[in-house]
mmCIF file of C-alpha atoms in Angstrom:
data_model
loop_
_atom_site.group_PDB
_atom_site.id
_atom_site.type_symbol
_atom_site.label_atom_id
_atom_site.label_comp_id
_atom_site.label_asym_id
_atom_site.label_seq_id
_atom_site.Cartn_x
_atom_site.Cartn_y
_atom_site.Cartn_z
ATOM 1 C CA MET A 1 4.749 21.598 -16.215
ATOM 2 C CA SER A 2 5.878 18.466 -14.386
ATOM 3 C CA ALA A 3 5.846 18.738 -10.565
ATOM 4 C CA GLN A 4 9.370 19.663 -9.342
ATOM 5 C CA ILE A 5 11.057 18.532 -5.971
ATOM 6 C CA ASN A 6 11.302 20.952 -4.040
ATOM 7 C CA THR A 7 15.402 20.365 -2.202
ATOM 8 C CA SER A 8 14.269 22.774 0.895
ATOM 9 C CA SER A 9 11.282 20.505 1.765
ATOM 10 C CA PHE A 10 11.020 20.079 5.410
ATOM 11 C CA MET A 11 10.583 16.789 7.242
ATOM 12 C CA ILE A 12 7.938 16.405 9.231
ATOM 13 C CA HIS A 13 9.130 16.092 13.008
ATOM 14 C CA ALA A 14 12.267 14.879 11.355
ATOM 15 C CA LYS A 15 11.089 11.780 9.759
ATOM 16 C CA LYS A 16 11.971 11.353 5.548
ATOM 17 C CA VAL A 17 8.707 10.944 3.477
ATOM 18 C CA ILE A 18 8.527 8.971 0.826
ATOM 19 C CA VAL A 19 5.948 7.860 -1.583
ATOM 20 C CA VAL A 20 6.310 4.769 -3.969
ATOM 21 C CA LEU A 21 4.375 4.288 -7.144
ATOM 22 C CA PRO A 22 3.963 0.671 -7.842
ATOM 23 C CA ALA A 23 3.280 1.066 -11.698
ATOM 24 C CA TYR A 24 2.143 -1.344 -14.529
ATOM 25 C CA ASN A 25 0.740 -0.076 -17.522
ATOM 26 C CA ALA A 26 0.800 4.052 -16.151
ATOM 27 C CA ALA A 27 2.401 6.000 -19.124
ATOM 28 C CA LYS A 28 -1.617 7.931 -19.534
ATOM 29 C CA THR A 29 -1.922 8.617 -15.494
ATOM 30 C CA LEU A 30 1.834 9.222 -14.279
ATOM 31 C CA GLU A 31 2.407 12.748 -14.633
ATOM 32 C CA LYS A 32 -0.897 13.995 -13.201
ATOM 33 C CA THR A 33 -0.642 12.126 -10.247
ATOM 34 C CA TYR A 34 2.618 13.360 -9.922
ATOM 35 C CA ASN A 35 1.730 16.914 -10.786
ATOM 36 C CA GLU A 36 -0.578 16.482 -7.159
ATOM 37 C CA ILE A 37 2.316 15.617 -4.981
ATOM 38 C CA ASP A 38 2.768 18.321 -2.174
ATOM 39 C CA PHE A 39 6.638 18.096 -1.951
ATOM 40 C CA ASN A 40 6.743 21.019 1.103
ATOM 41 C CA VAL A 41 5.759 17.346 2.865
ATOM 42 C CA VAL A 42 7.682 14.404 0.462
ATOM 43 C CA ASP A 43 11.133 14.457 0.325
ATOM 44 C CA ASP A 44 11.454 11.835 -2.623
ATOM 45 C CA VAL A 45 9.622 9.251 -4.582
ATOM 46 C CA ILE A 46 10.316 5.747 -6.106
ATOM 47 C CA LEU A 47 8.469 4.354 -8.800
ATOM 48 C CA VAL A 48 8.690 0.742 -9.624
ATOM 49 C CA ASP A 49 7.774 -0.307 -12.832
ATOM 50 C CA ASP A 50 6.239 -4.207 -13.251
ATOM 51 C CA ASN A 51 7.738 -4.637 -17.046
ATOM 52 C CA SER A 52 4.971 -1.944 -18.397
ATOM 53 C CA LYS A 53 4.763 -2.513 -22.252
ATOM 54 C CA ASP A 54 4.112 1.330 -22.413
ATOM 55 C CA ASP A 55 6.072 4.237 -21.807
ATOM 56 C CA THR A 56 5.705 4.876 -17.841
ATOM 57 C CA VAL A 57 9.344 4.855 -17.215
ATOM 58 C CA GLU A 58 10.222 6.978 -20.551
ATOM 59 C CA VAL A 59 7.190 9.360 -18.755
ATOM 60 C CA ALA A 60 9.002 8.483 -14.889
ATOM 61 C CA LYS A 61 12.380 10.022 -16.785
ATOM 62 C CA ARG A 62 10.502 13.388 -18.426
ATOM 63 C CA ILE A 63 8.905 14.103 -15.428
ATOM 64 C CA GLY A 64 11.995 13.645 -13.178
ATOM 65 C CA ILE A 65 11.515 10.918 -10.579
ATOM 66 C CA ASN A 66 14.492 10.531 -8.735
ATOM 67 C CA HIS A 67 14.228 6.559 -8.058
ATOM 68 C CA ILE A 68 13.342 4.592 -10.643
ATOM 69 C CA LEU A 69 13.192 0.618 -10.562
ATOM 70 C CA ARG A 70 12.420 -1.340 -13.460
ATOM 71 C CA HIS A 71 11.801 -5.559 -12.764
ATOM 72 C CA ASP A 72 12.777 -7.834 -15.555
ATOM 73 C CA ARG A 73 9.413 -9.451 -15.813
ATOM 74 C CA ASN A 74 5.959 -8.987 -14.369
ATOM 75 C CA TYR A 75 6.225 -9.942 -10.756
ATOM 76 C CA GLY A 76 2.754 -9.431 -9.821
ATOM 77 C CA TYR A 77 0.755 -6.384 -7.364
ATOM 78 C CA GLY A 78 2.220 -7.633 -4.659
ATOM 79 C CA GLY A 79 5.639 -8.281 -6.108
ATOM 80 C CA ASN A 80 5.865 -4.553 -7.061
ATOM 81 C CA GLN A 81 4.726 -4.013 -3.993
ATOM 82 C CA LYS A 82 7.865 -5.829 -2.022
ATOM 83 C CA THR A 83 10.293 -4.081 -3.796
ATOM 84 C CA CYS A 84 8.990 -0.614 -3.250
ATOM 85 C CA TYR A 85 8.868 -0.587 0.394
ATOM 86 C CA ASN A 86 12.358 -2.343 0.453
ATOM 87 C CA TYR A 87 13.505 -0.052 -1.263
ATOM 88 C CA ALA A 88 11.757 2.607 0.476
ATOM 89 C CA LEU A 89 13.614 1.323 4.177
ATOM 90 C CA LYS A 90 17.153 1.201 1.926
ATOM 91 C CA ILE A 91 17.385 4.682 0.983
ATOM 92 C CA GLY A 92 16.215 6.260 4.686
ATOM 93 C CA ALA A 93 12.476 6.061 4.574
ATOM 94 C CA ASP A 94 11.338 7.429 8.429
ATOM 95 C CA ILE A 95 7.284 7.244 6.436
ATOM 96 C CA VAL A 96 6.698 5.472 3.691
ATOM 97 C CA ILE A 97 2.770 5.888 1.475
ATOM 98 C CA MET A 98 1.716 3.958 -1.708
ATOM 99 C CA LEU A 99 -0.065 5.683 -3.777
ATOM 100 C CA HIS A 100 -1.017 4.304 -6.810
ATOM 101 C CA PRO A 101 -0.071 6.204 -10.227
ATOM 102 C CA ASP A 102 -3.417 6.019 -12.087
ATOM 103 C CA TYR A 103 -5.093 8.534 -10.572
ATOM 104 C CA GLN A 104 -8.244 6.831 -8.967
ATOM 105 C CA TYR A 105 -6.356 8.025 -5.547
ATOM 106 C CA ASN A 106 -6.338 11.961 -4.831
ATOM 107 C CA PRO A 107 -2.541 12.686 -4.196
ATOM 108 C CA LYS A 108 -3.489 15.650 -2.070
ATOM 109 C CA LEU A 109 -4.421 13.116 0.880
ATOM 110 C CA ILE A 110 -0.647 12.368 0.967
ATOM 111 C CA PRO A 111 0.574 15.598 3.913
ATOM 112 C CA SER A 112 -2.546 14.360 6.303
ATOM 113 C CA MET A 113 -1.868 10.818 5.971
ATOM 114 C CA ALA A 114 1.717 11.714 7.264
ATOM 115 C CA TYR A 115 1.574 14.008 10.003
ATOM 116 C CA LEU A 116 -1.438 11.346 11.380
ATOM 117 C CA ILE A 117 2.297 9.087 11.340
ATOM 118 C CA ALA A 118 4.858 11.277 12.011
ATOM 119 C CA LYS A 119 2.775 12.810 15.014
ATOM 120 C CA ASP A 120 2.639 9.141 16.714
ATOM 121 C CA VAL A 121 -1.188 9.345 16.184
ATOM 122 C CA PHE A 122 -1.163 5.989 14.183
ATOM 123 C CA GLN A 123 1.445 3.649 12.737
ATOM 124 C CA VAL A 124 -0.567 2.852 9.790
ATOM 125 C CA VAL A 125 -2.978 5.207 8.254
ATOM 126 C CA LEU A 126 -5.360 4.084 5.121
ATOM 127 C CA GLY A 127 -7.329 6.370 2.318
ATOM 128 C CA SER A 128 -10.862 4.731 2.802
ATOM 129 C CA ARG A 129 -13.019 4.850 -0.382
ATOM 130 C CA ILE A 130 -16.086 4.521 2.040
ATOM 131 C CA LEU A 131 -15.558 6.874 4.605
ATOM 132 C CA GLY A 132 -18.113 9.751 4.022
ATOM 133 C CA ASP A 133 -20.693 7.477 1.622
ATOM 134 C CA ARG A 134 -19.980 8.614 -1.504
ATOM 135 C CA ALA A 135 -18.046 5.788 -3.574
ATOM 136 C CA MET A 136 -20.933 5.325 -5.394
ATOM 137 C CA ILE A 137 -21.460 8.673 -6.429
ATOM 138 C CA ASN A 138 -17.616 8.919 -7.227
ATOM 139 C CA GLY A 139 -18.372 5.888 -9.782
ATOM 140 C CA MET A 140 -17.344 2.941 -7.511
ATOM 141 C CA PRO A 141 -19.185 0.145 -9.811
ATOM 142 C CA VAL A 142 -22.356 -1.365 -7.708
ATOM 143 C CA TYR A 143 -21.433 -4.848 -7.997
ATOM 144 C CA LYS A 144 -17.971 -3.738 -6.320
ATOM 145 C CA TYR A 145 -19.242 -1.981 -3.497
ATOM 146 C CA ILE A 146 -21.704 -4.262 -2.534
ATOM 147 C CA ALA A 147 -18.549 -6.864 -3.089
ATOM 148 C CA ASN A 148 -16.431 -4.419 -0.602
ATOM 149 C CA ARG A 149 -19.384 -4.378 1.948
ATOM 150 C CA ILE A 150 -19.565 -7.727 2.570
ATOM 151 C CA LEU A 151 -16.301 -8.654 2.370
ATOM 152 C CA THR A 152 -15.071 -5.729 4.972
ATOM 153 C CA TRP A 153 -17.914 -7.058 7.400
ATOM 154 C CA THR A 154 -17.159 -10.469 6.947
ATOM 155 C CA GLN A 155 -13.868 -9.541 7.473
ATOM 156 C CA ASN A 156 -13.862 -7.506 10.610
ATOM 157 C CA PHE A 157 -16.483 -10.233 12.356
ATOM 158 C CA ILE A 158 -13.657 -12.926 11.483
ATOM 159 C CA ILE A 159 -10.533 -11.010 12.947
ATOM 160 C CA TRP A 160 -12.256 -8.638 15.663
ATOM 161 C CA GLN A 161 -11.334 -5.321 14.137
ATOM 162 C CA LYS A 162 -13.900 -2.705 12.955
ATOM 163 C CA LEU A 163 -12.361 -0.671 9.675
ATOM 164 C CA SER A 164 -14.615 0.532 6.801
ATOM 165 C CA GLU A 165 -12.467 -1.365 4.164
ATOM 166 C CA TYR A 166 -9.372 -3.074 4.007
ATOM 167 C CA HIS A 167 -9.405 -3.461 0.133
ATOM 168 C CA THR A 168 -8.190 0.661 -0.553
ATOM 169 C CA GLY A 169 -5.051 0.809 -2.927
ATOM 170 C CA TYR A 170 -3.723 4.111 -0.323
ATOM 171 C CA ARG A 171 -1.958 3.036 2.275
ATOM 172 C CA ALA A 172 0.559 4.899 4.814
ATOM 173 C CA PHE A 173 3.182 3.181 7.088
ATOM 174 C CA SER A 174 5.926 4.070 9.690
ATOM 175 C CA LYS A 175 9.691 2.386 9.068
ATOM 176 C CA GLU A 176 8.655 1.163 12.218
ATOM 177 C CA VAL A 177 5.599 -1.620 11.236
ATOM 178 C CA LEU A 178 7.844 -2.074 7.808
ATOM 179 C CA GLU A 179 10.199 -3.565 9.540
ATOM 180 C CA LYS A 180 8.447 -5.756 11.517
ATOM 181 C CA LEU A 181 6.965 -7.377 8.384
ATOM 182 C CA ASN A 182 7.629 -10.483 7.329
ATOM 183 C CA LEU A 183 6.335 -9.068 3.475
ATOM 184 C CA GLN A 184 8.554 -11.686 1.105
ATOM 185 C CA ALA A 185 6.629 -14.528 3.122
ATOM 186 C CA ASN A 186 3.436 -12.932 1.505
ATOM 187 C CA SER A 187 1.292 -13.400 -1.788
ATOM 188 C CA ASP A 188 2.939 -11.709 -5.201
ATOM 189 C CA ASP A 189 -0.453 -10.937 -6.244
ATOM 190 C CA PHE A 190 -3.481 -8.852 -5.197
ATOM 191 C CA ILE A 191 -3.952 -10.599 -1.803
ATOM 192 C CA PHE A 192 -0.781 -9.066 -0.382
ATOM 193 C CA ASP A 193 -2.895 -5.242 0.353
ATOM 194 C CA ASN A 194 -5.224 -8.061 2.621
ATOM 195 C CA GLN A 195 -1.875 -10.495 4.079
ATOM 196 C CA MET A 196 0.043 -7.273 4.634
ATOM 197 C CA LEU A 197 -3.213 -5.106 7.089
ATOM 198 C CA CYS A 198 -4.135 -8.770 8.707
ATOM 199 C CA GLN A 199 -0.166 -8.623 9.660
ATOM 200 C CA ILE A 200 0.080 -5.070 10.943
ATOM 201 C CA PHE A 201 -3.391 -6.268 13.178
ATOM 202 C CA TYR A 202 -1.270 -9.145 14.306
ATOM 203 C CA LEU A 203 1.470 -7.047 15.721
ATOM 204 C CA GLY A 204 -1.397 -5.482 17.333
ATOM 205 C CA TYR A 205 -1.249 -1.465 15.467
ATOM 206 C CA GLU A 206 -4.225 -0.088 15.831
ATOM 207 C CA ILE A 207 -5.045 0.988 11.897
ATOM 208 C CA GLY A 208 -6.120 4.976 11.155
ATOM 209 C CA GLU A 209 -8.256 5.711 8.543
ATOM 210 C CA ILE A 210 -9.143 8.916 6.225
ATOM 211 C CA SER A 211 -11.822 9.433 3.650
ATOM 212 C CA CYS A 212 -10.821 9.814 0.493
ATOM 213 C CA PRO A 213 -12.799 9.949 -2.602
ATOM 214 C CA ALA A 214 -11.920 8.087 -5.267
ATOM 215 C CA LYS A 215 -12.378 8.333 -9.444
ATOM 216 C CA TYR A 216 -12.914 5.632 -11.982
ATOM 217 C CA PHE A 217 -12.182 6.088 -15.508
ATOM 218 C CA GLU A 218 -10.952 4.244 -18.484
ATOM 219 C CA GLU A 219 -7.538 4.547 -17.335
ATOM 220 C CA ALA A 220 -7.726 3.588 -13.705
ATOM 221 C CA SER A 221 -6.416 0.089 -12.948
ATOM 222 C CA SER A 222 -8.537 -2.255 -11.924
ATOM 223 C CA ILE A 223 -9.094 -6.439 -12.233
ATOM 224 C CA ASN A 224 -11.873 -8.504 -13.770
ATOM 225 C CA PHE A 225 -14.933 -10.279 -12.356
ATOM 226 C CA SER A 226 -12.780 -13.553 -12.247
ATOM 227 C CA ARG A 227 -10.102 -12.036 -10.836
ATOM 228 C CA SER A 228 -11.530 -10.313 -7.997
ATOM 229 C CA SER A 229 -14.074 -13.663 -7.186
ATOM 230 C CA THR A 230 -10.335 -15.448 -6.432
ATOM 231 C CA TYR A 231 -9.034 -12.287 -4.530
ATOM 232 C CA GLY A 232 -12.675 -12.503 -2.694
ATOM 233 C CA LEU A 233 -11.813 -16.375 -1.562
ATOM 234 C CA GLY A 234 -8.472 -14.802 -0.907
ATOM 235 C CA VAL A 235 -9.695 -12.712 1.534
ATOM 236 C CA ILE A 236 -11.934 -15.118 3.569
ATOM 237 C CA GLY A 237 -9.003 -17.497 3.543
ATOM 238 C CA THR A 238 -6.690 -15.091 4.894
ATOM 239 C CA SER A 239 -9.165 -13.647 7.247
ATOM 240 C CA ILE A 240 -9.509 -17.338 9.186
ATOM 241 C CA LYS A 241 -5.941 -18.167 9.165
ATOM 242 C CA TYR A 242 -5.058 -15.323 11.076
ATOM 243 C CA ARG A 243 -8.230 -16.307 13.192
ATOM 244 C CA LEU A 244 -6.145 -19.759 13.550
ATOM 245 C CA ASN A 245 -3.042 -18.392 14.088
ATOM 246 C CA LYS A 246 -4.168 -16.378 17.109
ATOM 247 C CA TRP A 247 -5.609 -19.025 18.606
ATOM 248 C CA GLY A 248 -2.554 -20.752 18.445
ATOM 249 C CA ILE A 249 -4.070 -23.627 16.336
ATOM 250 C CA LEU A 250 -1.541 -22.173 12.870
ATOM 251 C CA LYS A 251 2.000 -21.235 12.504
ATOM 252 C CA SER A 252 1.609 -19.095 9.289
ATOM 253 C CA ASP A 253 5.052 -17.719 7.921
ATOM 254 C CA ILE A 254 3.464 -14.658 6.928
ATOM 255 C CA TYR A 255 3.098 -13.821 10.873
ATOM 256 C CA HIS A 256 6.531 -14.551 11.652
ATOM 257 C CA LYS A 257 9.063 -12.851 10.559
ATOM 258 C CA PRO A 258 12.313 -14.946 10.658
ATOM 259 C CA ALA A 259 15.033 -14.488 12.517
ATOM 260 C CA GLU A 260 17.611 -12.551 11.812
ATOM 261 C CA LYS A 261 21.341 -14.756 10.739
ATOM 262 C CA ARG A 262 23.862 -14.047 13.672
ATOM 263 C CA ILE A 263 27.141 -13.848 13.175
ATOM 264 C CA GLU A 264 30.111 -13.378 15.699
ATOM 265 C CA VAL A 265 33.144 -12.180 14.397
ATOM 266 C CA ILE A 266 36.106 -13.957 16.526
ATOM 267 C CA ALA A 267 38.692 -12.597 14.500
ATOM 268 C CA GLY A 268 39.694 -10.401 11.035
ATOM 269 C CA LYS A 269 40.892 -7.043 9.833
#
């Protein structure tokens, strides 16, 4: 049986909580992920399908997801998230939690992440695979753990922060933060995640972390070594650009949201 949205669910401190699922070929794991979402806390779910080749959309319809969007082509992981956040804000989200529908991250942590934002402890919360030191025990490949540690240490050193990791795909954001970020200037690829965190730090927000045991299995999403290498170089580049922007040497678009067009209505009906 699929989980059903509890229409009597309460808002946390009058905050509307929306979970976004950026999906690509997630048909095998989507229902299991969805069934563990706590609808006593979550008010709605959005699934954005990035032109999957499997039955992701059909599964989403069957289990009762209210908001299903499908791209006309594959726009990439970052492109998918742009659609997720834009649509969540459009339908009135106050707190947006990104959860991968591949069942790698534990959906049962959603209430904890949401409460930290609803009670103004943090404006951004990450589910960290590294806190608690159980990443490899839970199946993270050794090379990924080593790369994660090296990249995280390097990035903390360059941008002067102390996150346990920058590479988790489990994230919660307040409406305030999402509205201030120039997300459209970010990459449509995997580096989007890293650019987003740097944007958040650039604006002066503090990011909270909670320990999140993650699962590693065949159906869980992953990128190959070549793309991992490209991502790693992108992380270093993003960090250096952040520092140069902080020093005023560069002025990158991702850190400066374009001014909105102002129109004065002189006369009209």
